Amino acid sequence: MGKVLARVKLCSLLLVPALGMAQDVSFDDIRPILQARCVMCHAGEAAPLGLRLTSLDELLKGSIRRQVVARGDPSDSELIRRLKGQSQPRMPMTGPPFLSDAEIALFERWIAGGLQAGSQPADATLSALPLQRPPAGQPVTYEHVAAIFASRCVKCHSPYGLMGSAPEGLLLNAYSAILDRDERVRVVPGAAGASELVRRIRGQSRPQMPYDGPPFLSDEEIQLIVDWIDQGARDANGQPSPSPVGARVRLQGVLGEGWTLDSLQLVVGPGTRIDKSPDVGDYVEVRGRWGADGRVLVERIRRR
């Protein structure tokens, strides 16, 4: 009996500092993580499932389905399950990289400690961080554009989007998905003008994206994406993606003199299929492959 009491006493002594650590965490500690990684999507009327993370009050309300934090119980909190990937889709949608183990542990300690409010009012509003351009002389990387995709595109272009499966199979929730080349390329590293993604957000290809526009992307947002692609569509570590020579492309735009598409040079040869007698000034669709010389090798062109 004495050994049992001793063990209980020891467990109690060990538990005290753990609880103390949990109670030391307040909403002030997780606020910067929410601002940097979460509120870009979870804000306003378009917040997925109505879950807004722009204030403590909104977080505690949860989504239209359920509360996402269970006071004192991290393991029963949907927020933690999403951050760890135990529930899908894993959050944040811009991952990988997802939150670090240390960041997730901070959320767990906050929940275990009773969801302490911190120094600011519970309705104090968070806003997404402004666009971040690299310092002068440094290239644009995926880190600089990921927030745009997350806030304006991922709600549809993800495995669990508002439309069910992603439209035309295009996933914009991760770097590897955006650069996928299986069916056709939407991003041609080094050539924004030949990238279907850019032509969609500019409105050169229809329908213009994002689908819930207007408002569409701002000129600043579009230019950042263009710079990212023109500089090699670099990953978060700054490594450029190789050119997708031979990959299929599908583009739309206005046909110009000398077989151009909005100034993009096309290669039209004897094997090119030409439908509906397209003429200069017509809106056309071009299907072909990306050539080693930086031009589109046209397999089919038709007036639309």
GROMACS .gro file of N, CA and C in nm, residues 157-283:
model
  381
  157HIS      N    1  -0.949   2.420  -5.524
  157HIS     CA    2  -0.844   2.337  -5.584
  157HIS      C    3  -0.767   2.260  -5.477
  158SER      N    4  -0.838   2.170  -5.411
  158SER     CA    5  -0.780   2.082  -5.310
  158SER      C    6  -0.859   1.952  -5.312
  159PRO      N    7  -0.806   1.846  -5.251
  159PRO     CA    8  -0.877   1.717  -5.254
  159PRO      C    9  -1.014   1.722  -5.187
  160TYR      N   10  -1.035   1.817  -5.097
  160TYR     CA   11  -1.162   1.826  -5.025
  160TYR      C   12  -1.222   1.966  -5.042
  161GLY      N   13  -1.224   2.017  -5.164
  161GLY     CA   14  -1.267   2.153  -5.191
  161GLY      C   15  -1.417   2.171  -5.192
  162LEU      N   16  -1.459   2.296  -5.213
  162LEU     CA   17  -1.602   2.329  -5.213
  162LEU      C   18  -1.677   2.261  -5.325
  163MET      N   19  -1.607   2.224  -5.432
  163MET     CA   20  -1.670   2.158  -5.545
  163MET      C   21  -1.649   2.007  -5.542
  164GLY      N   22  -1.606   1.957  -5.428
  164GLY     CA   23  -1.573   1.815  -5.421
  164GLY      C   24  -1.430   1.795  -5.466
  165SER      N   25  -1.410   1.715  -5.568
  165SER     CA   26  -1.275   1.699  -5.621
  165SER      C   27  -1.234   1.827  -5.693
  166ALA      N   28  -1.104   1.850  -5.702
  166ALA     CA   29  -1.053   1.973  -5.761
  166ALA      C   30  -1.091   1.985  -5.908
  167PRO      N   31  -1.139   2.101  -5.954
  167PRO     CA   32  -1.175   2.119  -6.095
  167PRO      C   33  -1.059   2.084  -6.188
  168GLU      N   34  -1.088   2.000  -6.287
  168GLU     CA   35  -0.990   1.954  -6.385
  168GLU      C   36  -0.869   1.888  -6.319
  169GLY      N   37  -0.887   1.842  -6.196
  169GLY     CA   38  -0.779   1.773  -6.127
  169GLY      C   39  -0.666   1.862  -6.084
  170LEU      N   40  -0.682   1.994  -6.091
  170LEU     CA   41  -0.575   2.087  -6.057
  170LEU      C   42  -0.574   2.113  -5.907
  171LEU      N   43  -0.466   2.072  -5.842
  171LEU     CA   44  -0.447   2.096  -5.699
  171LEU      C   45  -0.351   2.213  -5.681
  172LEU      N   46  -0.389   2.306  -5.596
  172LEU     CA   47  -0.305   2.423  -5.570
  172LEU      C   48  -0.273   2.435  -5.422
  173ASN      N   49  -0.276   2.322  -5.351
  173ASN     CA   50  -0.256   2.324  -5.208
  173ASN      C   51  -0.114   2.288  -5.167
  174ALA      N   52  -0.025   2.261  -5.262
  174ALA     CA   53   0.113   2.226  -5.228
  174ALA      C   54   0.201   2.251  -5.350
  175TYR      N   55   0.327   2.279  -5.324
  175TYR     CA   56   0.421   2.309  -5.433
  175TYR      C   57   0.427   2.197  -5.535
  176SER      N   58   0.440   2.073  -5.489
  176SER     CA   59   0.453   1.960  -5.582
  176SER      C   60   0.330   1.945  -5.668
  177ALA      N   61   0.212   1.974  -5.612
  177ALA     CA   62   0.088   1.962  -5.688
  177ALA      C   63   0.079   2.069  -5.796
  178ILE      N   64   0.120   2.191  -5.763
  178ILE     CA   65   0.114   2.301  -5.859
  178ILE      C   66   0.206   2.274  -5.978
  179LEU      N   67   0.319   2.208  -5.953
  179LEU     CA   68   0.416   2.180  -6.060
  179LEU      C   69   0.393   2.044  -6.125
  180ASP      N   70   0.284   1.977  -6.090
  180ASP     CA   71   0.257   1.844  -6.146
  180ASP      C   72   0.249   1.849  -6.299
  181ARG      N   73   0.301   1.744  -6.365
  181ARG     CA   74   0.307   1.742  -6.511
  181ARG      C   75   0.239   1.620  -6.571
  182ASP      N   76   0.165   1.544  -6.493
  182ASP     CA   77   0.110   1.417  -6.540
  182ASP      C   78   0.018   1.435  -6.660
  183GLU      N   79  -0.088   1.516  -6.644
  183GLU     CA   80  -0.184   1.533  -6.755
  183GLU      C   81  -0.138   1.645  -6.848
  184ARG      N   82  -0.112   1.763  -6.788
  184ARG     CA   83  -0.055   1.875  -6.861
  184ARG      C   84   0.003   1.971  -6.759
  185VAL      N   85   0.090   2.060  -6.804
  185VAL     CA   86   0.150   2.155  -6.711
  185VAL      C   87   0.066   2.282  -6.707
  186ARG      N   88   0.049   2.334  -6.587
  186ARG     CA   89  -0.017   2.463  -6.570
  186ARG      C   90   0.083   2.573  -6.538
  187VAL      N   91   0.201   2.532  -6.493
  187VAL     CA   92   0.309   2.626  -6.465
  187VAL      C   93   0.432   2.582  -6.542
  188VAL      N   94   0.482   2.670  -6.629
  188VAL     CA   95   0.604   2.642  -6.706
  188VAL      C   96   0.715   2.727  -6.646
  189PRO      N   97   0.801   2.668  -6.563
  189PRO     CA   98   0.907   2.747  -6.500
  189PRO      C   99   0.989   2.825  -6.602
  190GLY      N  100   1.005   2.953  -6.574
  190GLY     CA  101   1.080   3.039  -6.664
  190GLY      C  102   0.996   3.104  -6.771
  191ALA      N  103   0.867   3.069  -6.780
  191ALA     CA  104   0.782   3.121  -6.887
  191ALA      C  105   0.640   3.144  -6.836
  192ALA      N  106   0.619   3.255  -6.768
  192ALA     CA  107   0.485   3.285  -6.713
  192ALA      C  108   0.382   3.298  -6.824
  193GLY      N  109   0.421   3.354  -6.940
  193GLY     CA  110   0.326   3.373  -7.049
  193GLY      C  111   0.277   3.244  -7.109
  194ALA      N  112   0.352   3.135  -7.090
  194ALA     CA  113   0.311   3.004  -7.139
  194ALA      C  114   0.246   2.919  -7.031
  195SER      N  115   0.223   2.978  -6.916
  195SER     CA  116   0.167   2.905  -6.801
  195SER      C  117   0.017   2.926  -6.794
  196GLU      N  118  -0.057   2.819  -6.802
  196GLU     CA  119  -0.204   2.827  -6.798
  196GLU      C  120  -0.251   2.896  -6.671
  197LEU      N  121  -0.183   2.872  -6.560
  197LEU     CA  122  -0.221   2.934  -6.434
  197LEU      C  123  -0.222   3.086  -6.446
  198VAL      N  124  -0.118   3.141  -6.504
  198VAL     CA  125  -0.109   3.287  -6.520
  198VAL      C  126  -0.217   3.338  -6.615
  199ARG      N  127  -0.238   3.266  -6.723
  199ARG     CA  128  -0.337   3.309  -6.821
  199ARG      C  129  -0.478   3.306  -6.761
  200ARG      N  130  -0.501   3.215  -6.668
  200ARG     CA  131  -0.631   3.211  -6.599
  200ARG      C  132  -0.649   3.330  -6.506
  201ILE      N  133  -0.549   3.361  -6.427
  201ILE     CA  134  -0.568   3.469  -6.331
  201ILE      C  135  -0.565   3.606  -6.400
  202ARG      N  136  -0.508   3.613  -6.521
  202ARG     CA  137  -0.513   3.737  -6.599
  202ARG      C  138  -0.643   3.750  -6.678
  203GLY      N  139  -0.712   3.640  -6.698
  203GLY     CA  140  -0.833   3.641  -6.777
  203GLY      C  141  -0.808   3.618  -6.925
  204GLN      N  142  -0.685   3.582  -6.963
  204GLN     CA  143  -0.656   3.549  -7.102
  204GLN      C  144  -0.719   3.415  -7.139
  205SER      N  145  -0.720   3.322  -7.043
  205SER     CA  146  -0.793   3.197  -7.058
  205SER      C  147  -0.920   3.206  -6.976
  206ARG      N  148  -1.027   3.145  -7.025
  206ARG     CA  149  -1.157   3.157  -6.960
  206ARG      C  150  -1.202   3.024  -6.898
  207PRO      N  151  -1.277   3.029  -6.789
  207PRO     CA  152  -1.314   3.148  -6.714
  207PRO      C  153  -1.198   3.203  -6.633
  208GLN      N  154  -1.200   3.332  -6.608
  208GLN     CA  155  -1.096   3.393  -6.527
  208GLN      C  156  -1.105   3.338  -6.385
  209MET      N  157  -0.991   3.321  -6.324
  209MET     CA  158  -0.983   3.269  -6.188
  209MET      C  159  -0.928   3.377  -6.095
  210PRO      N  160  -0.962   3.369  -5.966
  210PRO     CA  161  -1.043   3.269  -5.897
  210PRO      C  162  -1.190   3.273  -5.940
  211TYR      N  163  -1.253   3.160  -5.929
  211TYR     CA  164  -1.389   3.145  -5.981
  211TYR      C  165  -1.489   3.231  -5.905
  212ASP      N  166  -1.456   3.265  -5.778
  212ASP     CA  167  -1.548   3.347  -5.699
  212ASP      C  168  -1.526   3.497  -5.721
  213GLY      N  169  -1.438   3.533  -5.817
  213GLY     CA  170  -1.420   3.673  -5.849
  213GLY      C  171  -1.534   3.725  -5.935
  214PRO      N  172  -1.550   3.857  -5.950
  214PRO     CA  173  -1.465   3.957  -5.886
  214PRO      C  174  -1.497   3.975  -5.737
  215PRO      N  175  -1.398   4.028  -5.657
  215PRO     CA  176  -1.269   4.072  -5.708
  215PRO      C  177  -1.179   3.955  -5.744
  216PHE      N  178  -1.099   3.973  -5.849
  216PHE     CA  179  -0.999   3.876  -5.885
  216PHE      C  180  -0.869   3.912  -5.813
  217LEU      N  181  -0.761   3.849  -5.848
  217LEU     CA  182  -0.635   3.883  -5.783
  217LEU      C  183  -0.596   4.026  -5.820
  218SER      N  184  -0.529   4.091  -5.728
  218SER     CA  185  -0.482   4.227  -5.753
  218SER      C  186  -0.363   4.223  -5.849
  219ASP      N  187  -0.333   4.338  -5.908
  219ASP     CA  188  -0.216   4.347  -5.997
  219ASP      C  189  -0.089   4.305  -5.923
  220GLU      N  190  -0.081   4.342  -5.796
  220GLU     CA  191   0.037   4.309  -5.716
  220GLU      C  192   0.049   4.158  -5.696
  221GLU      N  193  -0.063   4.093  -5.669
  221GLU     CA  194  -0.062   3.948  -5.649
  221GLU      C  195  -0.025   3.876  -5.779
  222ILE      N  196  -0.085   3.921  -5.889
  222ILE     CA  197  -0.054   3.858  -6.018
  222ILE      C  198   0.093   3.877  -6.053
  223GLN      N  199   0.146   3.995  -6.031
  223GLN     CA  200   0.286   4.021  -6.064
  223GLN      C  201   0.379   3.935  -5.981
  224LEU      N  202   0.343   3.911  -5.856
  224LEU     CA  203   0.427   3.827  -5.770
  224LEU      C  204   0.431   3.684  -5.823
  225ILE      N  205   0.315   3.633  -5.866
  225ILE     CA  206   0.309   3.498  -5.922
  225ILE      C  207   0.387   3.493  -6.054
  226VAL      N  208   0.372   3.596  -6.138
  226VAL     CA  209   0.447   3.601  -6.264
  226VAL      C  210   0.597   3.601  -6.238
  227ASP      N  211   0.641   3.681  -6.143
  227ASP     CA  212   0.784   3.686  -6.110
  227ASP      C  213   0.833   3.551  -6.058
  228TRP      N  214   0.749   3.487  -5.977
  228TRP     CA  215   0.787   3.355  -5.924
  228TRP      C  216   0.809   3.257  -6.038
  229ILE      N  217   0.718   3.252  -6.133
  229ILE     CA  218   0.730   3.158  -6.244
  229ILE      C  219   0.847   3.195  -6.335
  230ASP      N  220   0.857   3.323  -6.371
  230ASP     CA  221   0.964   3.366  -6.460
  230ASP      C  222   1.103   3.341  -6.400
  231GLN      N  223   1.110   3.340  -6.268
  231GLN     CA  224   1.237   3.317  -6.201
  231GLN      C  225   1.261   3.169  -6.169
  232GLY      N  226   1.180   3.082  -6.230
  232GLY     CA  227   1.206   2.939  -6.217
  232GLY      C  228   1.112   2.862  -6.129
  233ALA      N  229   1.003   2.925  -6.083
  233ALA     CA  230   0.907   2.857  -5.994
  233ALA      C  231   0.981   2.785  -5.882
  234ARG      N  232   1.059   2.859  -5.808
  234ARG     CA  233   1.145   2.802  -5.704
  234ARG      C  234   1.065   2.750  -5.586
  235ASP      N  235   1.115   2.643  -5.525
  235ASP     CA  236   1.050   2.589  -5.406
  235ASP      C  237   1.082   2.678  -5.286
  236ALA      N  238   1.035   2.635  -5.168
  236ALA     CA  239   1.054   2.717  -5.049
  236ALA      C  240   1.201   2.734  -5.011
  237ASN      N  241   1.285   2.643  -5.059
  237ASN     CA  242   1.428   2.652  -5.032
  237ASN      C  243   1.504   2.728  -5.139
  238GLY      N  244   1.433   2.777  -5.239
  238GLY     CA  245   1.497   2.856  -5.343
  238GLY      C  246   1.548   2.778  -5.462
  239GLN      N  247   1.517   2.647  -5.467
  239GLN     CA  248   1.563   2.565  -5.579
  239GLN      C  249   1.466   2.576  -5.696
  240PRO      N  250   1.516   2.612  -5.816
  240PRO     CA  251   1.426   2.625  -5.931
  240PRO      C  252   1.379   2.489  -5.982
  241SER      N  253   1.261   2.488  -6.045
  241SER     CA  254   1.208   2.365  -6.103
  241SER      C  255   1.259   2.352  -6.247
  242PRO      N  256   1.292   2.233  -6.292
  242PRO     CA  257   1.339   2.215  -6.430
  242PRO      C  258   1.230   2.245  -6.531
  243SER      N  259   1.271   2.282  -6.651
  243SER     CA  260   1.175   2.310  -6.758
  243SER      C  261   1.106   2.181  -6.800
  244PRO      N  262   0.974   2.184  -6.819
  244PRO     CA  263   0.899   2.062  -6.853
  244PRO      C  264   0.898   2.033  -7.003
  245VAL      N  265   1.015   2.019  -7.062
  245VAL     CA  266   1.024   1.997  -7.206
  245VAL      C  267   0.946   1.871  -7.245
  246GLY      N  268   0.862   1.884  -7.345
  246GLY     CA  269   0.783   1.771  -7.393
  246GLY      C  270   0.648   1.756  -7.325
  247ALA      N  271   0.624   1.830  -7.217
  247ALA     CA  272   0.497   1.817  -7.145
  247ALA      C  273   0.384   1.885  -7.222
  248ARG      N  274   0.263   1.835  -7.203
  248ARG     CA  275   0.147   1.890  -7.271
  248ARG      C  276   0.108   2.025  -7.211
  249VAL      N  277   0.060   2.116  -7.297
  249VAL     CA  278   0.006   2.244  -7.253
  249VAL      C  279  -0.129   2.265  -7.321
  250ARG      N  280  -0.214   2.344  -7.256
  250ARG     CA  281  -0.342   2.383  -7.314
  250ARG      C  282  -0.366   2.529  -7.277
  251LEU      N  283  -0.367   2.613  -7.379
  251LEU     CA  284  -0.374   2.757  -7.356
  251LEU      C  285  -0.485   2.819  -7.440
  252GLN      N  286  -0.537   2.930  -7.392
  252GLN     CA  287  -0.636   3.007  -7.465
  252GLN      C  288  -0.590   3.152  -7.472
  253GLY      N  289  -0.634   3.221  -7.576
  253GLY     CA  290  -0.599   3.361  -7.589
  253GLY      C  291  -0.633   3.412  -7.727
  254VAL      N  292  -0.580   3.529  -7.758
  254VAL     CA  293  -0.609   3.595  -7.885
  254VAL      C  294  -0.496   3.565  -7.984
  255LEU      N  295  -0.535   3.519  -8.102
  255LEU     CA  296  -0.437   3.485  -8.205
  255LEU      C  297  -0.382   3.613  -8.268
  256GLY      N  298  -0.249   3.618  -8.278
  256GLY     CA  299  -0.185   3.735  -8.335
  256GLY      C  300  -0.112   3.703  -8.464
  257GLU      N  301  -0.050   3.805  -8.521
  257GLU     CA  302   0.025   3.788  -8.644
  257GLU      C  303   0.141   3.690  -8.623
  258GLY      N  304   0.171   3.614  -8.730
  258GLY     CA  305   0.286   3.524  -8.726
  258GLY      C  306   0.273   3.410  -8.627
  259TRP      N  307   0.149   3.361  -8.610
  259TRP     CA  308   0.122   3.251  -8.518
  259TRP      C  309   0.175   3.282  -8.377
  260THR      N  310   0.114   3.381  -8.318
  260THR     CA  311   0.141   3.413  -8.178
  260THR      C  312   0.011   3.408  -8.100
  261LEU      N  313   0.024   3.389  -7.971
  261LEU     CA  314  -0.091   3.385  -7.881
  261LEU      C  315  -0.065   3.488  -7.772
  262ASP      N  316  -0.128   3.607  -7.787
  262ASP     CA  317  -0.098   3.715  -7.693
  262ASP      C  318   0.052   3.735  -7.679
  263SER      N  319   0.122   3.740  -7.789
  263SER     CA  320   0.268   3.761  -7.801
  263SER      C  321   0.351   3.636  -7.771
  264LEU      N  322   0.287   3.525  -7.728
  264LEU     CA  323   0.359   3.400  -7.706
  264LEU      C  324   0.380   3.332  -7.842
  265GLN      N  325   0.504   3.297  -7.873
  265GLN     CA  326   0.534   3.238  -8.003
  265GLN      C  327   0.488   3.093  -8.012
  266LEU      N  328   0.417   3.062  -8.121
  266LEU     CA  329   0.370   2.926  -8.146
  266LEU      C  330   0.447   2.868  -8.264
  267VAL      N  331   0.461   2.736  -8.265
  267VAL     CA  332   0.522   2.666  -8.378
  267VAL      C  333   0.412   2.583  -8.443
  268VAL      N  334   0.368   2.628  -8.561
  268VAL     CA  335   0.263   2.560  -8.636
  268VAL      C  336   0.325   2.498  -8.760
  269GLY      N  337   0.311   2.365  -8.772
  269GLY     CA  338   0.372   2.294  -8.884
  269GLY      C  339   0.274   2.209  -8.961
  270PRO      N  340   0.324   2.127  -9.052
  270PRO     CA  341   0.237   2.041  -9.135
  270PRO      C  342   0.150   1.947  -9.053
  271GLY      N  343   0.198   1.908  -8.935
  271GLY     CA  344   0.121   1.814  -8.854
  271GLY      C  345   0.021   1.879  -8.763
  272THR      N  346   0.013   2.011  -8.764
  272THR     CA  347  -0.079   2.082  -8.676
  272THR      C  348  -0.222   2.074  -8.730
  273ARG      N  349  -0.315   2.039  -8.644
  273ARG     CA  350  -0.457   2.036  -8.681
  273ARG      C  351  -0.516   2.175  -8.658
  274ILE      N  352  -0.573   2.234  -8.762
  274ILE     CA  353  -0.631   2.368  -8.753
  274ILE      C  354  -0.782   2.358  -8.775
  275ASP      N  355  -0.860   2.393  -8.673
  275ASP     CA  356  -1.006   2.380  -8.678
  275ASP      C  357  -1.074   2.516  -8.679
  276LYS      N  358  -1.184   2.525  -8.753
  276LYS     CA  359  -1.274   2.640  -8.757
  276LYS      C  360  -1.206   2.765  -8.813
  277SER      N  361  -1.105   2.748  -8.894
  277SER     CA  362  -1.040   2.858  -8.968
  277SER      C  363  -1.010   2.980  -8.881
  278PRO      N  364  -0.928   2.964  -8.780
  278PRO     CA  365  -0.897   3.079  -8.694
  278PRO      C  366  -0.820   3.187  -8.770
  279ASP      N  367  -0.849   3.313  -8.737
  279ASP     CA  368  -0.784   3.426  -8.802
  279ASP      C  369  -0.728   3.519  -8.695
  280VAL      N  370  -0.642   3.609  -8.737
  280VAL     CA  371  -0.583   3.706  -8.644
  280VAL      C  372  -0.695   3.783  -8.573
  281GLY      N  373  -0.684   3.792  -8.441
  281GLY     CA  374  -0.786   3.859  -8.361
  281GLY      C  375  -0.890   3.767  -8.303
  282ASP      N  376  -0.892   3.641  -8.348
  282ASP     CA  377  -0.988   3.544  -8.294
  282ASP      C  378  -0.940   3.491  -8.159
  283TYR      N  379  -1.039   3.456  -8.077
  283TYR     CA  380  -1.009   3.388  -7.951
  283TYR      C  381  -0.997   3.239  -7.981
   0.00000   0.00000   0.00000
